[in-house]
Short mmCIF file of C-alpha atoms and ligand atoms in Angstrom, two decimals:
data_model
loop_
_atom_site.label_atom_id
_atom_site.label_comp_id
_atom_site.label_asym_id
_atom_site.label_seq_id
_atom_site.Cartn_x
_atom_site.Cartn_y
_atom_site.Cartn_z
CA PRO H 1 21.07 -19.41 -2.87
CA LEU H 2 17.47 -18.74 -1.94
CA ALA H 3 16.64 -20.29 1.42
CA ALA H 4 13.34 -22.16 1.63
CA ASN H 5 11.78 -19.28 3.57
CA GLY H 6 13.17 -16.80 1.07
CA LYS H 7 14.75 -14.71 3.80
CA ASP H 8 18.40 -15.27 3.13
CA PHE H 9 18.35 -14.12 -0.44
CA PRO H 10 21.45 -11.96 -0.86
CA VAL H 11 20.40 -8.43 -1.71
CA LYS H 12 23.10 -6.38 -3.34
CA LYS H 13 23.04 -3.13 -1.42
CA ASP H 14 25.07 -0.85 -3.68
CA LEU H 15 23.50 -0.90 -7.13
CA SER H 16 25.33 2.11 -8.48
CA VAL H 17 27.52 1.68 -11.54
CA LYS H 18 30.98 3.08 -10.91
CA THR H 19 32.14 5.55 -13.55
CA ALA H 20 35.15 7.79 -13.89
CA ALA H 21 33.03 10.85 -13.09
CA ASN H 22 34.23 13.15 -10.33
CA GLY H 23 30.64 13.44 -9.02
CA GLN H 24 31.18 16.77 -7.30
CA SER H 25 28.12 18.17 -5.55
CA LYS H 26 27.36 21.85 -4.99
CA THR H 27 25.20 23.69 -2.56
CA LEU H 28 22.32 25.80 -3.88
CA ALA H 29 24.15 28.88 -2.55
CA GLU H 30 27.17 28.02 -4.73
CA MET H 31 24.90 28.02 -7.80
CA GLU H 32 23.46 31.44 -7.05
CA ASN H 33 24.35 34.00 -9.77
CA GLN H 34 26.51 31.41 -11.55
CA TRP H 35 23.98 30.47 -14.28
CA GLU H 36 26.12 31.67 -17.22
CA SER H 37 28.70 28.98 -16.51
CA PHE H 38 26.13 26.48 -15.25
CA THR H 39 26.20 22.88 -16.52
CA PHE H 40 24.91 19.54 -15.25
CA ALA H 41 27.27 16.68 -14.54
CA PRO H 42 27.65 14.48 -17.67
CA ILE H 43 25.41 11.49 -18.29
CA ARG H 44 24.80 8.87 -20.95
CA GLU H 45 21.26 7.63 -21.69
CA SER H 46 22.11 4.01 -20.86
CA GLN H 47 23.21 5.11 -17.37
CA VAL H 48 19.73 6.46 -16.70
CA SER H 49 18.14 3.34 -18.09
CA ARG H 50 20.36 1.04 -16.04
CA ALA H 51 19.98 3.09 -12.87
CA MET H 52 16.22 2.50 -13.04
CA THR H 53 15.89 -1.02 -14.43
CA ARG H 54 18.64 -2.51 -12.27
CA ARG H 55 16.86 -1.36 -9.11
CA TYR H 56 13.38 -2.28 -10.30
CA PHE H 57 14.35 -5.81 -11.24
CA ALA H 58 16.39 -6.23 -8.06
CA ASP H 59 13.24 -5.20 -6.15
CA LEU H 60 11.05 -7.63 -8.11
CA ASP H 61 13.58 -10.35 -7.35
CA ASN H 62 13.92 -9.42 -3.68
CA TYR H 63 10.20 -8.95 -2.97
CA ALA H 64 9.09 -12.09 -4.89
CA GLU H 65 9.28 -13.57 -1.39
CA SER H 66 7.81 -10.98 0.98
CA ASP H 67 6.74 -11.23 4.60
CA ILE H 68 3.64 -9.12 4.02
CA VAL H 69 1.89 -7.82 0.91
CA ILE H 70 -0.43 -4.82 1.30
CA VAL H 71 -2.93 -4.53 -1.57
CA GLY H 72 -3.97 -0.93 -2.20
CA ALA H 73 -2.13 2.22 -1.15
CA GLY H 74 -5.11 4.29 -0.06
CA SER H 75 -5.34 5.95 3.35
CA CYS H 76 -5.85 2.62 5.10
CA GLY H 77 -3.13 0.68 3.23
CA LEU H 78 -0.58 3.45 3.73
CA SER H 79 -1.44 3.77 7.44
CA THR H 80 -0.98 0.02 7.83
CA ALA H 81 2.36 0.16 6.03
CA TYR H 82 3.59 3.07 8.15
CA ILE H 83 2.89 1.36 11.48
CA LEU H 84 4.14 -2.06 10.37
CA GLY H 85 7.24 -0.83 8.61
CA LYS H 86 8.24 1.41 11.50
CA LYS H 87 7.62 -1.18 14.21
CA ARG H 88 9.21 -4.09 12.42
CA PRO H 89 12.23 -3.18 10.27
CA ASP H 90 12.95 -6.91 10.00
CA LEU H 91 9.82 -7.50 7.87
CA LYS H 92 9.93 -7.21 4.10
CA ILE H 93 6.73 -5.43 3.04
CA ALA H 94 5.51 -5.02 -0.55
CA ILE H 95 2.69 -2.60 -1.35
CA VAL H 96 0.88 -3.21 -4.63
CA GLU H 97 -1.15 -0.26 -5.91
CA ALA H 98 -3.20 -0.38 -9.12
CA GLY H 99 -3.02 3.36 -9.74
CA VAL H 100 0.00 5.32 -10.89
CA ALA H 101 -0.60 7.73 -8.00
CA PRO H 102 -0.73 6.11 -4.57
CA GLY H 103 -3.14 7.64 -2.03
CA GLY H 104 -6.52 6.29 -3.16
CA GLY H 105 -9.31 8.71 -2.28
CA ALA H 106 -7.28 10.68 0.25
CA TRP H 107 -6.05 13.56 -1.90
CA LEU H 108 -9.19 15.59 -1.23
CA GLY H 109 -11.44 15.84 1.82
CA GLY H 110 -14.80 15.36 0.08
CA GLN H 111 -16.66 16.74 -2.97
CA LEU H 112 -13.34 18.13 -4.27
CA PHE H 113 -12.88 20.19 -1.07
CA SER H 114 -9.40 20.34 0.43
CA ALA H 115 -9.75 20.06 4.20
CA MET H 116 -9.61 16.60 5.78
CA VAL H 117 -11.68 15.82 8.87
CA MET H 118 -10.57 13.23 11.45
CA ARG H 119 -12.56 12.42 14.54
CA LYS H 120 -10.75 12.03 17.84
CA PRO H 121 -8.91 9.93 18.90
CA ALA H 122 -7.42 9.60 15.36
CA ASP H 123 -5.54 12.86 16.07
CA ALA H 124 -3.01 10.52 17.76
CA PHE H 125 -2.05 9.25 14.29
CA LEU H 126 -1.54 12.81 13.01
CA ASN H 127 0.60 13.61 16.07
CA ASP H 128 2.71 10.53 15.39
CA LEU H 129 3.31 11.73 11.82
CA GLY H 130 3.86 15.35 12.93
CA ILE H 131 1.00 16.68 10.77
CA PRO H 132 -0.47 19.99 12.01
CA PHE H 133 -4.23 20.35 12.45
CA GLU H 134 -6.90 22.63 13.86
CA ASP H 135 -8.68 21.30 16.93
CA GLU H 136 -12.46 21.65 16.72
CA GLY H 137 -13.22 19.77 19.94
CA ASP H 138 -14.40 16.27 19.05
CA PHE H 139 -12.67 16.33 15.69
CA VAL H 140 -9.64 17.87 14.04
CA VAL H 141 -9.09 19.34 10.58
CA VAL H 142 -5.96 19.06 8.43
CA LYS H 143 -5.80 22.07 6.09
CA HIS H 144 -5.42 19.88 3.00
CA ALA H 145 -5.97 16.14 2.60
CA ALA H 146 -2.89 16.13 0.35
CA LEU H 147 -0.77 17.23 3.34
CA PHE H 148 -1.88 14.08 5.17
CA THR H 149 -1.37 11.77 2.20
CA SER H 150 1.94 13.20 1.02
CA THR H 151 3.43 13.17 4.54
CA LEU H 152 2.26 9.60 5.17
CA LEU H 153 3.52 8.52 1.77
CA SER H 154 6.93 10.10 2.29
CA ARG H 155 7.32 8.36 5.67
CA VAL H 156 6.31 5.01 4.18
CA LEU H 157 8.57 5.32 1.15
CA SER H 158 11.53 6.35 3.34
CA LEU H 159 11.40 3.05 5.23
CA PRO H 160 14.08 0.72 3.82
CA ASN H 161 11.98 -2.43 4.31
CA ILE H 162 9.04 -1.24 2.19
CA LYS H 163 8.71 -1.33 -1.59
CA LEU H 164 5.78 0.26 -3.41
CA PHE H 165 4.91 -1.33 -6.75
CA ASN H 166 2.50 1.21 -8.25
CA ALA H 167 0.71 0.93 -11.61
CA THR H 168 0.53 -2.76 -10.68
CA THR H 169 -2.76 -4.57 -10.08
CA VAL H 170 -3.42 -7.58 -7.90
CA GLU H 171 -5.37 -9.82 -10.27
CA ASP H 172 -5.75 -12.85 -8.04
CA LEU H 173 -4.73 -14.41 -4.73
CA ILE H 174 -2.36 -17.35 -4.33
CA THR H 175 -4.06 -20.07 -2.25
CA ARG H 176 -3.01 -23.30 -0.58
CA PRO H 177 -5.31 -26.00 0.80
CA ALA H 178 -5.81 -25.57 4.56
CA PRO H 179 -8.71 -27.91 5.43
CA THR H 180 -10.34 -27.64 8.82
CA ALA H 181 -12.83 -29.95 10.56
CA ALA H 182 -15.60 -27.46 9.77
CA ASP H 183 -14.56 -26.85 6.16
CA PRO H 184 -12.58 -29.45 4.20
CA HIS H 185 -12.31 -26.99 1.28
CA ALA H 186 -10.80 -24.14 3.29
CA VAL H 187 -7.71 -22.43 1.91
CA ARG H 188 -5.14 -20.07 3.28
CA ILE H 189 -3.87 -17.10 1.30
CA ALA H 190 -0.20 -17.41 0.39
CA GLY H 191 0.49 -14.37 -1.78
CA VAL H 192 -0.80 -12.35 -4.73
CA VAL H 193 -0.91 -12.54 -8.51
CA THR H 194 0.08 -9.26 -10.17
CA ASN H 195 0.19 -7.59 -13.54
CA TRP H 196 0.85 -4.11 -14.90
CA THR H 197 -2.42 -2.22 -14.52
CA LEU H 198 -2.45 -1.30 -18.21
CA VAL H 199 -2.20 -5.00 -19.02
CA SER H 200 -4.95 -5.86 -16.51
CA MET H 201 -7.19 -3.37 -18.26
CA HIS H 202 -6.71 -5.09 -21.61
CA HIS H 203 -7.38 -8.76 -20.94
CA ASP H 204 -10.53 -8.49 -23.05
CA ASP H 205 -8.79 -7.36 -26.23
CA GLN H 206 -5.28 -8.84 -25.95
CA SER H 207 -4.60 -12.50 -25.34
CA CYS H 208 -1.88 -14.30 -23.46
CA MET H 209 -0.67 -11.67 -21.05
CA ASP H 210 0.16 -13.88 -18.12
CA PRO H 211 0.80 -12.39 -14.71
CA ASN H 212 3.59 -12.38 -12.13
CA THR H 213 3.43 -13.44 -8.47
CA ILE H 214 4.57 -12.44 -4.99
CA ASN H 215 4.67 -15.15 -2.30
CA ALA H 216 3.88 -14.00 1.23
CA PRO H 217 2.46 -15.75 4.29
CA LEU H 218 0.24 -12.73 4.96
CA VAL H 219 -1.72 -10.40 2.68
CA ILE H 220 -3.46 -7.27 3.95
CA SER H 221 -6.15 -6.11 1.58
CA THR H 222 -7.28 -2.46 1.70
CA THR H 223 -8.70 -1.97 -1.80
CA GLY H 224 -11.63 0.26 -0.78
CA HIS H 225 -15.36 -0.28 -1.31
CA ASP H 226 -16.80 -1.82 -4.45
CA GLY H 227 -16.22 0.07 -7.68
CA PRO H 228 -14.19 -0.40 -10.88
CA PHE H 229 -11.22 -1.70 -8.84
CA GLY H 230 -12.41 -1.80 -5.22
CA ALA H 231 -13.25 -4.65 -2.84
CA PHE H 232 -11.03 -6.85 -4.94
CA SER H 233 -9.91 -9.52 -2.49
CA VAL H 234 -13.23 -10.02 -0.73
CA LYS H 235 -15.09 -10.40 -4.04
CA ARG H 236 -12.53 -13.03 -5.02
CA LEU H 237 -13.09 -14.82 -1.69
CA VAL H 238 -16.75 -15.20 -2.68
CA SER H 239 -15.97 -16.50 -6.19
CA MET H 240 -13.49 -19.01 -4.74
CA GLN H 241 -16.15 -20.07 -2.21
CA GLN H 242 -14.28 -19.01 0.91
CA LEU H 243 -17.00 -16.51 1.84
CA GLU H 244 -20.64 -17.35 1.19
CA LYS H 245 -21.60 -13.82 0.24
CA LEU H 246 -20.74 -10.19 0.89
CA GLY H 247 -22.82 -8.09 3.27
CA GLY H 248 -22.58 -5.14 0.86
CA MET H 249 -21.72 -1.60 1.95
CA ARG H 250 -24.69 0.25 3.45
CA GLY H 251 -25.70 3.91 3.31
CA LEU H 252 -23.86 6.69 5.09
CA ASP H 253 -23.96 6.96 8.87
CA MET H 254 -21.00 8.81 10.33
CA ARG H 255 -22.07 7.99 13.87
CA THR H 256 -21.62 4.23 13.52
CA ALA H 257 -19.55 3.55 10.40
CA GLU H 258 -16.10 4.48 11.69
CA ASP H 259 -16.26 2.42 14.89
CA ALA H 260 -17.48 -0.59 12.88
CA ILE H 261 -14.59 -0.45 10.42
CA VAL H 262 -11.89 -0.08 13.07
CA LYS H 263 -13.31 -2.77 15.35
CA GLY H 264 -13.98 -5.14 12.43
CA THR H 265 -10.47 -4.98 10.92
CA ARG H 266 -9.33 -8.61 11.14
CA GLU H 267 -8.10 -11.78 9.45
CA ILE H 268 -11.09 -12.90 7.34
CA VAL H 269 -9.57 -16.03 5.85
CA ARG H 270 -6.26 -17.48 7.02
CA GLY H 271 -3.48 -15.31 5.68
CA LEU H 272 -5.79 -12.44 4.60
CA ILE H 273 -6.48 -9.39 6.78
CA VAL H 274 -9.02 -6.90 5.44
CA GLY H 275 -9.11 -3.24 6.50
CA GLY H 276 -10.51 0.13 5.44
CA MET H 277 -13.63 0.40 3.29
CA GLU H 278 -13.11 -3.04 1.70
CA LEU H 279 -14.30 -4.38 5.04
CA SER H 280 -17.66 -2.61 4.73
CA GLU H 281 -18.42 -4.94 1.81
CA VAL H 282 -17.80 -8.03 3.95
CA ASP H 283 -19.65 -6.91 7.05
CA GLY H 284 -22.44 -4.87 5.49
CA ALA H 285 -21.17 -1.80 7.36
CA ASN H 286 -22.25 1.76 6.66
CA ARG H 287 -20.03 4.18 4.84
CA MET H 288 -18.77 7.24 6.71
CA GLY H 289 -18.23 9.66 3.83
CA PRO H 290 -15.43 12.23 4.19
CA THR H 291 -14.14 11.50 7.70
CA PHE H 292 -10.81 9.69 7.61
CA GLY H 293 -10.04 8.73 11.22
CA ALA H 294 -11.29 5.18 10.70
CA MET H 295 -8.95 4.66 7.75
CA ALA H 296 -5.90 5.64 9.85
CA LEU H 297 -6.95 3.59 12.88
CA SER H 298 -8.08 0.60 10.79
CA GLY H 299 -4.50 0.70 9.50
CA VAL H 300 -3.18 0.73 13.06
CA LYS H 301 -5.42 -2.25 13.93
CA ALA H 302 -4.50 -4.12 10.72
CA ALA H 303 -0.82 -3.75 11.66
CA GLU H 304 -1.51 -5.06 15.15
CA GLU H 305 -3.49 -8.04 13.76
CA ALA H 306 -0.69 -8.71 11.28
CA LEU H 307 1.94 -8.90 14.01
CA ASN H 308 -0.29 -11.28 16.00
CA VAL H 309 -0.58 -13.55 12.94
CA ILE H 310 3.11 -13.33 12.02
CA ASP H 311 4.33 -13.93 15.57
CA GLU H 312 1.83 -16.76 16.24
O1 AHZ N 401 -6.33 2.03 -6.66
C1 AHZ N 401 -6.95 1.60 -5.46
C2 AHZ N 401 -6.80 2.61 -4.32
O2 AHZ N 401 -5.62 3.36 -4.42
C3 AHZ N 401 -6.28 0.38 -4.87
N1 AHZ N 401 -6.72 -0.91 -5.47
C4 AHZ N 401 -7.98 -1.33 -5.64
N2 AHZ N 401 -8.01 -2.56 -6.20
C5 AHZ N 401 -6.73 -2.93 -6.36
C6 AHZ N 401 -6.10 -4.10 -6.88
N3 AHZ N 401 -4.74 -4.13 -6.91
C7 AHZ N 401 -4.00 -3.07 -6.44
N4 AHZ N 401 -6.78 -5.13 -7.33
C8 AHZ N 401 -5.89 -1.88 -5.89
N5 AHZ N 401 -4.57 -1.96 -5.92
O3 AHZ N 401 -6.66 0.38 -3.52
C9 AHZ N 401 -6.72 1.73 -3.06
C10 AHZ N 401 -7.94 1.87 -2.16
O4 AHZ N 401 -7.91 3.14 -1.59
P1 AHZ N 401 -9.26 3.86 -1.15
O5 AHZ N 401 -8.91 5.24 -0.74
O6 AHZ N 401 -10.30 3.68 -2.21
O7 AHZ N 401 -9.74 2.95 0.11
P2 AHZ N 401 -9.50 3.09 1.69
O8 AHZ N 401 -10.31 2.00 2.30
O9 AHZ N 401 -8.03 3.18 2.03
O10 AHZ N 401 -10.14 4.51 2.01
C11 AHZ N 401 -11.50 4.71 1.85
C12 AHZ N 401 -11.80 6.17 2.04
C13 AHZ N 401 -13.25 6.42 2.20
S1 AHZ N 401 -14.42 5.87 1.11
C14 AHZ N 401 -15.68 6.59 2.01
C15 AHZ N 401 -17.08 6.51 1.59
O11 AHZ N 401 -17.31 6.09 0.42
O12 AHZ N 401 -17.97 6.83 2.38
N6 AHZ N 401 -15.21 7.22 3.08
C16 AHZ N 401 -13.87 7.14 3.21
C17 AHZ N 401 -13.12 7.79 4.33
#
């Protein structure tokens, strides 16, 4: 049975369906020059279907009670997930990403150029991941932004305590009353409301497409600056009257923007940490353009803040 804190839910580890197949594997060398007699191991369509759906629904079931939900799998969200998931294998972490492809804006360096610039000391994050770079003195350059994002993504997805739900949008926040002396209407954030992104995009022309939920005592929102999807959680904090107004992202200033984002990464409302460029909308911080060190280190700080909140 599900314990009140959701932690003792029995997760079936082996989800494979046993068949009579002999399941013999081969090395690539054994296949060399053997293509005339080549054949795949047998399969039935329902096996493929079950292999996918069984795991997906087990994940939905398992992560319906998570320890932490990260909203947005851009450079900041993925950096947060990497540090948290690695440091704390005991925490169950769900990442909800609206796009089919995780990575946010970090597949290119800037203006469709490949190289990714990171100012020191964010090279420490690259060293931790084992990503090669060229040292230009005060900053370093990764030869392709996709090398950063794909390496980070592969590390995150390899962690057994992390599940990425992509093509899934956070449509709302779950709240609970948490009145304080200063604010009797204060709430704490207690999870997220989700839907398939394609469904979220069609609320105007289809009716009655109710969402799903994930309960979690802590949500980390890294949905980027305002745009068609961005700044989601902080805009919602304004409409639910937990923030008076947003500062609004300011123009580009590389000299100040990155420090401000890293230093400002924090719990904005109880149970909600905001990091990356979403934070610029709260604090009225400048944008930094195509330098990504602040996204990695905002992730490191968000993870640190999260552990302080969780272990409080
Ligand atoms: O799809 C979004 C993207 O992958 C996702 N997202 C946004 N709203 C969501 C929602 N539910 C689920 N409601 C959502 N997912 O969040 C991700 C944000 O990634 P990003 O790369 O846009 O943001 P970031 O803060 O990680 O990185 C910002 C990178 C920038 S922007 C910038 C500038 O404009 O000057 N400079 C840098 C380095």
